[in-house]
Amino acid sequence: MSNKNNNARKYQQSEKQAEKHWGKFWIGLICFVLVLAVLFGVTVWRTKGLKDWTFGFGTEHTETRDPADNDSNSEDKDPSDDELVNSGENKGILLKSRHLDATEYDEYGIEAQANTAYSVTATVNEDAVDKSVIGSVFWKNGSSTWASGKNINDYVTLNQTVEYGLDFTLTVKQAFGEPVMIKVASCMDSEVYGTAQVDYLRELISFTGGMSIEVQGSGHILLDGRKNVYRISPEWGVGTIDGVFSKMTLHFYLNQYTVDTLNARLRQNSNTSGYTVKSRLLITVDPEGDGFIIPMNAETFLDGTGNADYAKIIINNFMAEKGIVPGESYGSSAVKAGVINIICFLTYSFGEDYSVRKTYSDEKTTLFRKDNLTLMSTIDDINLNPDHIVALPNQTE
C-alpha cells in the first residue's frame, strides 16, 4: 500500500508541475504578442503621415491682391499683410494653415495692430496613443547678418490655443529679413514632428523710371519699327524673397498741340474725318523684355473709323514735320509733337496669391523723334495712285 500511495503522490506532483510550466508558457506568449502589437502601432503612427499625407502649410492662403487693369490712376495697394509660407519636413505630423482675416483677430486673441496672422493646425495619426504636441519658432539661420541679435518674438509668435493641443495661432508682427522656421513635435517622441518655413515677400515700396540712356537720343520717343527702353529703379522693403515684375503699362499723354493739330488734319479729308486723336497712348510692356515699339498707326493714335492707311500717312507727316532730332533745341513745347506726361503702372507679383500695382509719373515733356521713321518723310514719297494721295493745305505755323 505504501508503494501505491508513493506512486500516487508522485503522479499528482508531476501533474502540478506540468500545469505550472504550461501556465508560464501561455503568459509569456500573450506578453510577446502584446509587445509586437505596441511596436507595430508606434511604427504605423510614425510613418503613416509620410506615406499618406501631402504637406500643405500655406496652401489655403486665398487672399489675392490683384487690382483691375483699368485706365484710372488708382492708389497703390499696401502689401504688408501678404506673407508666404513654404512647405518643410513632414515626419509624421502634418501642418495646415488658414490665413485669418482682420475681423477674426478678436476671436483668436490677436492684437489689432498685427501685420498678419494664420491659424495653424497640426494633424497626427488618429490611432496615435498620445496626441500631445508642442510648437516653437526660430530663425532659420540665427547667426545671419540680418537675424543676429534680433529677438524672433518681436517679429513672429506661435501661440498654442490649448496646452499640448493641436491648434496654434501664428502672428506676424512686422517684416523680417531671415526665414522663420515653425516646428511642431510630439511630446511622446521628439522624432515625430512637422516643420514649415515662413517667408516674407519683400515689399516694393516705390520706384522711379525713365527712357533709357541706352537708346540713341535718350528722352526722345521712337516710333514704329524703332524700339524704346523704359528702365525702372525699385526701392525695396525688408523681406526674405523677391517677387517679379509681371506687367508694365505705360500711359503717354499727348500734349494739346499734338492733339489739336492732328485732329485738324484728319478733318480735312473725308477718308479720315471720322477719326479723333487719343489724348493718351496705352502701351503694354514686357518688364523683362528688350524694349517696346509704338506702332504709328490709326489703332494706336486714333479713335473712330476711316481709312487707316490714309490716317497713318497723316500721322507720319505730322511727326516728320513737328518732331525733333537729337541736338535740336526743344523750343516751346506748344509747337512740338510729343507727350506732356508719362505714367508707368508696374504690377509686382508672386505666384497667384499676391500682386500689387505701383505707379510712377514723369511730368517732363518728352518729344517724338522725327528722323529715322520707317515710313516716308514727306507726302511726295508715297508710292500710290495719284487719285489716292491726301492733299494737305500749306501749313503756316
Short mmCIF file of C-alpha atoms in Angstrom, two decimals:
data_model
loop_
_atom_site.label_atom_id
_atom_site.label_comp_id
_atom_site.label_asym_id
_atom_site.label_seq_id
_atom_site.Cartn_x
_atom_site.Cartn_y
_atom_site.Cartn_z
CA MET A 1 0.00 0.00 0.00
CA SER A 2 2.82 2.33 0.78
CA ASN A 3 4.21 1.90 -2.77
CA LYS A 4 0.81 2.77 -4.25
CA ASN A 5 0.50 5.85 -2.14
CA ASN A 6 4.00 6.95 -3.09
CA ASN A 7 3.29 6.49 -6.77
CA ALA A 8 0.05 8.48 -6.49
CA ARG A 9 1.76 11.34 -4.78
CA LYS A 10 4.49 11.43 -7.46
CA TYR A 11 1.85 11.45 -10.21
CA GLN A 12 -0.03 14.32 -8.61
CA GLN A 13 3.20 16.32 -8.19
CA SER A 14 4.18 15.79 -11.83
CA GLU A 15 0.71 16.99 -12.95
CA LYS A 16 1.02 20.17 -10.87
CA GLN A 17 4.49 20.87 -12.30
CA ALA A 18 3.18 20.41 -15.85
CA GLU A 19 0.35 22.85 -15.16
CA LYS A 20 2.85 25.43 -13.87
CA HIS A 21 5.02 25.08 -16.99
CA TRP A 22 2.04 25.45 -19.37
CA GLY A 23 0.78 28.47 -17.44
CA LYS A 24 4.14 30.22 -17.75
CA PHE A 25 4.22 29.39 -21.47
CA TRP A 26 0.81 30.94 -22.18
CA ILE A 27 1.59 34.05 -20.12
CA GLY A 28 4.86 34.52 -22.00
CA LEU A 29 3.17 34.08 -25.35
CA ILE A 30 0.47 36.66 -24.53
CA CYS A 31 3.11 39.20 -23.40
CA PHE A 32 5.08 38.65 -26.58
CA VAL A 33 2.02 39.29 -28.77
CA LEU A 34 1.19 42.47 -26.83
CA VAL A 35 4.74 43.79 -27.29
CA LEU A 36 4.54 43.14 -31.04
CA ALA A 37 1.19 44.97 -31.22
CA VAL A 38 2.56 48.03 -29.41
CA LEU A 39 5.65 48.16 -31.61
CA PHE A 40 3.53 47.86 -34.74
CA GLY A 41 1.20 50.64 -33.59
CA VAL A 42 4.06 53.03 -32.88
CA THR A 43 5.65 52.27 -36.24
CA VAL A 44 2.41 52.96 -38.13
CA TRP A 45 1.86 56.20 -36.16
CA ARG A 46 5.33 57.48 -37.04
CA THR A 47 5.26 56.52 -40.73
CA LYS A 48 1.66 56.90 -41.87
CA GLY A 49 1.96 60.64 -42.30
CA LEU A 50 4.95 60.27 -44.58
CA LYS A 51 3.15 57.69 -46.68
CA ASP A 52 -0.34 59.13 -47.00
CA TRP A 53 -0.15 62.93 -46.43
CA THR A 54 0.95 65.78 -48.58
CA PHE A 55 2.48 68.73 -46.76
CA GLY A 56 0.02 71.58 -47.09
CA PHE A 57 1.11 74.52 -44.94
CA GLY A 58 0.13 77.75 -46.67
CA THR A 59 -1.95 76.22 -49.46
CA GLU A 60 -5.16 77.66 -48.05
CA HIS A 61 -4.00 81.27 -48.29
CA THR A 62 -6.63 82.64 -50.68
CA GLU A 63 -6.28 86.39 -50.32
CA THR A 64 -5.37 87.87 -53.68
CA ARG A 65 -4.21 91.42 -54.21
CA ASP A 66 -4.70 91.78 -57.96
CA PRO A 67 -6.16 95.22 -58.83
CA ALA A 68 -8.13 95.51 -62.04
CA ASP A 69 -6.11 96.66 -65.02
CA ASN A 70 -8.12 99.77 -65.82
CA ASP A 71 -7.05 103.15 -67.09
CA SER A 72 -7.53 105.05 -63.82
CA ASN A 73 -4.59 106.24 -61.79
CA SER A 74 -5.57 104.07 -58.83
CA GLU A 75 -3.91 104.25 -55.44
CA ASP A 76 -1.16 101.82 -54.62
CA LYS A 77 -2.09 98.80 -52.52
CA ASP A 78 -0.28 98.06 -49.26
CA PRO A 79 1.24 94.55 -49.50
CA SER A 80 2.21 94.37 -45.82
CA ASP A 81 -0.39 91.72 -44.98
CA ASP A 82 0.62 89.17 -47.61
CA GLU A 83 3.06 86.64 -46.19
CA LEU A 84 4.02 83.44 -47.92
CA VAL A 85 4.55 80.14 -46.15
CA ASN A 86 6.63 77.36 -47.71
CA SER A 87 6.50 73.63 -47.05
CA GLY A 88 9.09 71.93 -44.84
CA GLU A 89 9.58 68.49 -43.33
CA ASN A 90 6.77 66.07 -42.51
CA LYS A 91 7.96 63.42 -40.07
CA GLY A 92 4.60 62.07 -39.01
CA ILE A 93 2.94 65.44 -38.29
CA LEU A 94 1.14 67.43 -40.97
CA LEU A 95 0.77 71.21 -40.63
CA LYS A 96 -2.06 73.09 -42.31
CA SER A 97 -2.73 76.81 -42.21
CA ARG A 98 -5.52 79.27 -42.94
CA HIS A 99 -5.00 82.99 -43.38
CA LEU A 100 -7.03 84.94 -40.82
CA ASP A 101 -8.98 88.00 -41.79
CA ALA A 102 -8.59 91.04 -39.55
CA THR A 103 -12.23 90.60 -38.47
CA GLU A 104 -11.24 87.29 -36.81
CA TYR A 105 -8.44 88.75 -34.69
CA ASP A 106 -10.59 89.21 -31.57
CA GLU A 107 -11.82 85.61 -31.75
CA TYR A 108 -8.24 84.32 -31.88
CA GLY A 109 -6.83 86.76 -29.35
CA ILE A 110 -4.64 88.58 -31.87
CA GLU A 111 -3.64 92.20 -31.37
CA ALA A 112 -5.34 94.57 -33.80
CA GLN A 113 -2.03 96.07 -34.92
CA ALA A 114 -0.64 92.71 -36.04
CA ASN A 115 0.81 92.67 -39.53
CA THR A 116 -0.97 89.44 -40.45
CA ALA A 117 -1.94 86.12 -38.85
CA TYR A 118 -2.70 82.48 -39.58
CA SER A 119 -4.38 79.64 -37.77
CA VAL A 120 -2.16 76.56 -37.83
CA THR A 121 -3.40 73.02 -37.20
CA ALA A 122 -1.18 70.02 -36.53
CA THR A 123 -2.60 66.66 -37.61
CA VAL A 124 -1.36 63.28 -36.37
CA ASN A 125 -2.46 59.70 -36.94
CA GLU A 126 -5.93 59.09 -35.49
CA ASP A 127 -4.65 55.86 -33.90
CA ALA A 128 -1.88 57.65 -32.01
CA VAL A 129 -1.96 56.81 -28.30
CA ASP A 130 -0.79 60.29 -27.29
CA LYS A 131 -1.51 63.31 -29.49
CA SER A 132 0.15 65.89 -27.27
CA VAL A 133 2.40 68.27 -29.22
CA ILE A 134 4.45 71.38 -28.58
CA GLY A 135 5.36 74.14 -31.05
CA SER A 136 8.23 76.56 -31.45
CA VAL A 137 9.56 79.22 -33.84
CA PHE A 138 13.18 80.10 -34.58
CA TRP A 139 15.32 81.83 -37.20
CA LYS A 140 16.43 79.51 -39.99
CA ASN A 141 19.92 80.98 -39.57
CA GLY A 142 20.15 82.80 -36.28
CA SER A 143 23.71 83.94 -37.00
CA SER A 144 22.89 85.58 -40.33
CA THR A 145 23.68 89.25 -40.77
CA TRP A 146 20.02 90.25 -40.56
CA ALA A 147 18.88 87.95 -37.72
CA SER A 148 21.92 88.29 -35.46
CA GLY A 149 20.90 89.91 -32.18
CA LYS A 150 17.21 90.10 -33.07
CA ASN A 151 14.53 88.58 -30.83
CA ILE A 152 12.26 86.49 -33.05
CA ASN A 153 9.27 87.20 -30.80
CA ASP A 154 9.45 90.81 -31.89
CA TYR A 155 8.61 89.61 -35.38
CA VAL A 156 6.75 86.29 -35.21
CA THR A 157 4.95 84.40 -32.43
CA LEU A 158 3.37 80.93 -32.34
CA ASN A 159 0.76 80.52 -29.60
CA GLN A 160 -0.86 77.20 -28.69
CA THR A 161 -4.63 77.52 -28.23
CA VAL A 162 -4.72 74.76 -25.61
CA GLU A 163 -1.66 73.44 -23.79
CA TYR A 164 -0.25 70.48 -25.74
CA GLY A 165 -3.18 70.83 -28.17
CA LEU A 166 -3.09 70.66 -31.96
CA ASP A 167 -4.20 74.24 -32.75
CA PHE A 168 -1.89 77.27 -32.95
CA THR A 169 -2.02 80.91 -33.94
CA LEU A 170 0.87 82.31 -35.96
CA THR A 171 1.14 86.10 -35.70
CA VAL A 172 3.45 88.17 -37.87
CA LYS A 173 4.11 91.48 -36.16
CA GLN A 174 6.42 93.10 -38.71
CA ALA A 175 8.52 92.40 -41.79
CA PHE A 176 11.58 90.18 -41.31
CA GLY A 177 14.68 89.53 -43.38
CA GLU A 178 15.59 85.98 -42.35
CA PRO A 179 13.30 82.97 -42.92
CA VAL A 180 11.40 81.77 -39.84
CA MET A 181 11.01 78.08 -39.07
CA ILE A 182 7.96 76.59 -37.34
CA LYS A 183 8.32 73.20 -35.64
CA VAL A 184 5.56 71.17 -34.02
CA ALA A 185 6.79 67.97 -32.32
CA SER A 186 5.22 65.08 -30.41
CA CYS A 187 5.60 65.29 -26.63
CA MET A 188 5.95 61.49 -26.53
CA ASP A 189 8.60 61.18 -29.25
CA SER A 190 10.69 64.14 -30.43
CA GLU A 191 11.49 62.28 -33.65
CA VAL A 192 7.87 62.73 -34.72
CA TYR A 193 7.42 66.32 -35.94
CA GLY A 194 6.47 68.66 -38.76
CA THR A 195 8.16 71.89 -39.86
CA ALA A 196 7.40 74.79 -42.16
CA GLN A 197 9.39 77.76 -43.41
CA VAL A 198 7.75 81.16 -43.20
CA ASP A 199 8.94 83.76 -45.69
CA TYR A 200 8.10 87.43 -46.04
CA LEU A 201 7.64 88.88 -49.51
CA ARG A 202 9.95 91.84 -49.99
CA GLU A 203 7.75 94.87 -50.46
CA LEU A 204 8.11 97.11 -53.49
CA ILE A 205 7.97 100.44 -51.68
CA SER A 206 8.33 102.69 -54.72
CA PHE A 207 10.19 103.07 -57.98
CA THR A 208 11.38 105.66 -60.44
CA GLY A 209 11.59 105.26 -64.17
CA GLY A 210 12.55 106.88 -67.42
CA MET A 211 13.57 106.39 -71.03
CA SER A 212 16.86 104.53 -71.09
CA ILE A 213 20.15 106.23 -71.94
CA GLU A 214 20.94 103.08 -73.92
CA VAL A 215 18.62 104.31 -76.67
CA GLN A 216 20.08 106.72 -79.19
CA GLY A 217 18.75 110.17 -78.42
CA SER A 218 17.63 109.38 -74.88
CA GLY A 219 14.44 111.14 -73.86
CA HIS A 220 13.01 111.15 -77.37
CA ILE A 221 10.33 108.60 -78.22
CA LEU A 222 10.98 106.47 -81.30
CA LEU A 223 8.07 105.35 -83.45
CA ASP A 224 7.01 102.34 -85.49
CA GLY A 225 9.95 99.98 -86.17
CA ARG A 226 12.27 101.50 -83.56
CA LYS A 227 12.48 100.12 -80.03
CA ASN A 228 12.19 102.18 -76.87
CA VAL A 229 13.52 101.08 -73.48
CA TYR A 230 11.99 102.22 -70.21
CA ARG A 231 14.13 101.47 -67.19
CA ILE A 232 12.84 101.27 -63.62
CA SER A 233 14.77 101.67 -60.37
CA PRO A 234 12.90 99.99 -57.49
CA GLU A 235 13.14 100.69 -53.78
CA TRP A 236 12.73 97.52 -51.71
CA GLY A 237 11.49 96.93 -48.19
CA VAL A 238 12.54 94.21 -45.74
CA GLY A 239 11.78 90.61 -46.75
CA THR A 240 13.20 87.17 -47.48
CA ILE A 241 12.07 86.61 -51.07
CA ASP A 242 11.53 88.74 -54.15
CA GLY A 243 8.50 88.69 -56.39
CA VAL A 244 8.58 89.54 -60.09
CA PHE A 245 7.54 92.45 -62.25
CA SER A 246 4.78 90.67 -64.10
CA LYS A 247 3.40 93.56 -66.12
CA MET A 248 4.19 97.14 -67.04
CA THR A 249 1.83 99.57 -68.74
CA LEU A 250 2.94 102.98 -69.98
CA HIS A 251 0.48 105.82 -70.49
CA PHE A 252 1.78 108.54 -72.84
CA TYR A 253 -0.39 111.67 -72.58
CA LEU A 254 -0.16 113.76 -75.76
CA ASN A 255 0.32 117.49 -75.42
CA GLN A 256 -2.53 119.71 -76.53
CA TYR A 257 -0.72 120.98 -79.63
CA THR A 258 -0.30 117.45 -80.95
CA VAL A 259 -3.96 116.59 -80.33
CA ASP A 260 -5.35 119.78 -81.87
CA THR A 261 -3.10 119.79 -84.95
CA LEU A 262 -3.65 116.13 -85.79
CA ASN A 263 -7.43 116.48 -85.35
CA ALA A 264 -7.44 119.45 -87.74
CA ARG A 265 -5.55 117.49 -90.39
CA LEU A 266 -7.79 114.43 -90.04
CA ARG A 267 -10.94 116.55 -90.55
CA GLN A 268 -9.62 117.93 -93.86
CA ASN A 269 -10.08 114.61 -95.66
CA SER A 270 -13.28 112.60 -95.99
CA ASN A 271 -11.32 109.34 -95.62
CA THR A 272 -10.12 110.31 -92.12
CA SER A 273 -12.72 112.78 -90.82
CA GLY A 274 -14.32 110.00 -88.74
CA TYR A 275 -11.20 109.75 -86.58
CA THR A 276 -10.26 111.70 -83.46
CA VAL A 277 -6.86 111.67 -81.78
CA LYS A 278 -6.50 109.83 -78.49
CA SER A 279 -5.22 112.02 -75.68
CA ARG A 280 -3.31 109.03 -74.32
CA LEU A 281 -1.36 106.21 -75.91
CA LEU A 282 -1.59 102.99 -73.89
CA ILE A 283 1.37 100.62 -74.34
CA THR A 284 1.76 97.29 -72.51
CA VAL A 285 5.42 96.47 -71.95
CA ASP A 286 7.22 93.26 -71.02
CA PRO A 287 9.26 94.30 -67.93
CA GLU A 288 11.85 91.63 -68.73
CA GLY A 289 11.93 92.36 -72.45
CA ASP A 290 14.48 94.25 -74.52
CA GLY A 291 12.19 97.16 -75.35
CA PHE A 292 8.85 98.10 -76.85
CA ILE A 293 7.62 99.56 -80.14
CA ILE A 294 4.96 102.24 -80.54
CA PRO A 295 3.21 101.44 -83.85
CA MET A 296 2.46 104.58 -85.82
CA ASN A 297 -0.99 103.56 -86.98
CA ALA A 298 -4.62 104.50 -86.57
CA GLU A 299 -5.27 101.89 -83.90
CA THR A 300 -2.53 103.29 -81.65
CA PHE A 301 -3.20 107.01 -82.10
CA LEU A 302 -6.87 107.31 -83.08
CA ASP A 303 -10.44 106.56 -82.06
CA GLY A 304 -13.23 106.19 -84.61
CA THR A 305 -13.39 104.78 -88.13
CA GLY A 306 -11.98 105.65 -91.50
CA ASN A 307 -9.23 104.78 -93.94
CA ALA A 308 -6.41 103.54 -91.69
CA ASP A 309 -3.77 103.82 -94.42
CA TYR A 310 -4.60 107.48 -95.01
CA ALA A 311 -4.60 108.15 -91.31
CA LYS A 312 -1.16 106.63 -90.98
CA ILE A 313 0.14 108.97 -93.68
CA ILE A 314 -1.24 111.99 -91.85
CA ILE A 315 0.32 110.89 -88.57
CA ASN A 316 3.66 110.26 -90.28
CA ASN A 317 3.73 113.65 -91.98
CA PHE A 318 2.96 115.41 -88.72
CA MET A 319 5.77 113.60 -86.88
CA ALA A 320 8.20 114.27 -89.71
CA GLU A 321 7.43 117.98 -89.58
CA LYS A 322 6.98 118.62 -85.87
CA GLY A 323 9.17 116.03 -84.19
CA ILE A 324 12.71 116.64 -83.01
CA VAL A 325 16.13 115.19 -83.73
CA PRO A 326 18.99 114.96 -81.22
CA GLY A 327 20.81 118.28 -80.96
CA GLU A 328 17.79 120.42 -81.82
CA SER A 329 16.57 122.97 -79.34
CA TYR A 330 13.34 121.97 -77.63
CA GLY A 331 11.87 125.40 -78.03
CA SER A 332 8.31 125.86 -76.86
CA SER A 333 6.55 122.60 -76.02
CA ALA A 334 3.39 124.10 -77.50
CA VAL A 335 4.77 123.76 -81.04
CA LYS A 336 6.36 120.34 -80.83
CA ALA A 337 4.93 116.83 -81.29
CA GLY A 338 5.23 114.94 -78.04
CA VAL A 339 3.81 113.98 -74.68
CA ILE A 340 3.39 116.12 -71.61
CA ASN A 341 3.29 113.27 -69.12
CA ILE A 342 4.26 109.60 -68.86
CA ILE A 343 2.70 107.40 -66.18
CA CYS A 344 4.04 103.89 -65.60
CA PHE A 345 1.85 101.24 -63.95
CA LEU A 346 4.02 98.41 -62.69
CA THR A 347 2.50 95.17 -61.36
CA TYR A 348 4.63 93.32 -58.82
CA SER A 349 3.53 89.78 -58.01
CA PHE A 350 4.43 86.42 -56.51
CA GLY A 351 2.62 83.30 -57.69
CA GLU A 352 -1.17 83.52 -57.77
CA ASP A 353 -1.65 84.78 -54.23
CA TYR A 354 -0.18 88.23 -54.37
CA SER A 355 0.05 91.20 -56.68
CA VAL A 356 0.21 94.93 -56.16
CA ARG A 357 0.33 97.81 -58.63
CA LYS A 358 2.61 100.82 -58.19
CA THR A 359 2.66 103.97 -60.31
CA TYR A 360 5.31 106.44 -61.37
CA SER A 361 4.59 109.71 -63.14
CA ASP A 362 7.08 111.65 -65.26
CA GLU A 363 5.86 115.22 -65.61
CA LYS A 364 8.52 116.26 -68.14
CA THR A 365 7.61 116.96 -71.75
CA THR A 366 9.01 114.17 -73.95
CA LEU A 367 9.16 114.69 -77.69
CA PHE A 368 8.73 112.33 -80.59
CA ARG A 369 11.74 111.94 -82.87
CA LYS A 370 11.11 112.98 -86.47
CA ASP A 371 14.10 111.22 -88.04
CA ASN A 372 14.52 107.51 -88.69
CA LEU A 373 10.81 106.99 -89.31
CA THR A 374 10.15 103.74 -91.13
CA LEU A 375 7.66 105.40 -93.45
CA MET A 376 8.08 108.34 -95.79
CA SER A 377 9.29 111.71 -94.58
CA THR A 378 7.11 113.80 -96.89
CA ILE A 379 3.92 113.33 -98.91
CA ASP A 380 5.93 113.10 -102.16
CA ASP A 381 7.48 109.82 -101.03
CA ILE A 382 4.15 107.98 -101.07
CA ASN A 383 4.04 105.48 -103.91
CA LEU A 384 0.29 105.48 -104.52
CA ASN A 385 -2.09 106.12 -107.35
CA PRO A 386 -2.37 109.93 -107.68
CA ASP A 387 -6.11 109.71 -107.02
CA HIS A 388 -5.34 108.34 -103.55
CA ILE A 389 -2.85 110.98 -102.47
CA VAL A 390 -4.01 113.01 -99.49
CA ALA A 391 -3.76 116.69 -100.37
CA LEU A 392 -2.97 118.82 -97.37
CA PRO A 393 -3.06 122.61 -97.31
CA ASN A 394 0.10 124.56 -96.71
CA GLN A 395 0.91 124.79 -93.04
CA THR A 396 1.65 128.27 -91.73
CA GLU A 397 2.69 127.51 -88.15
#
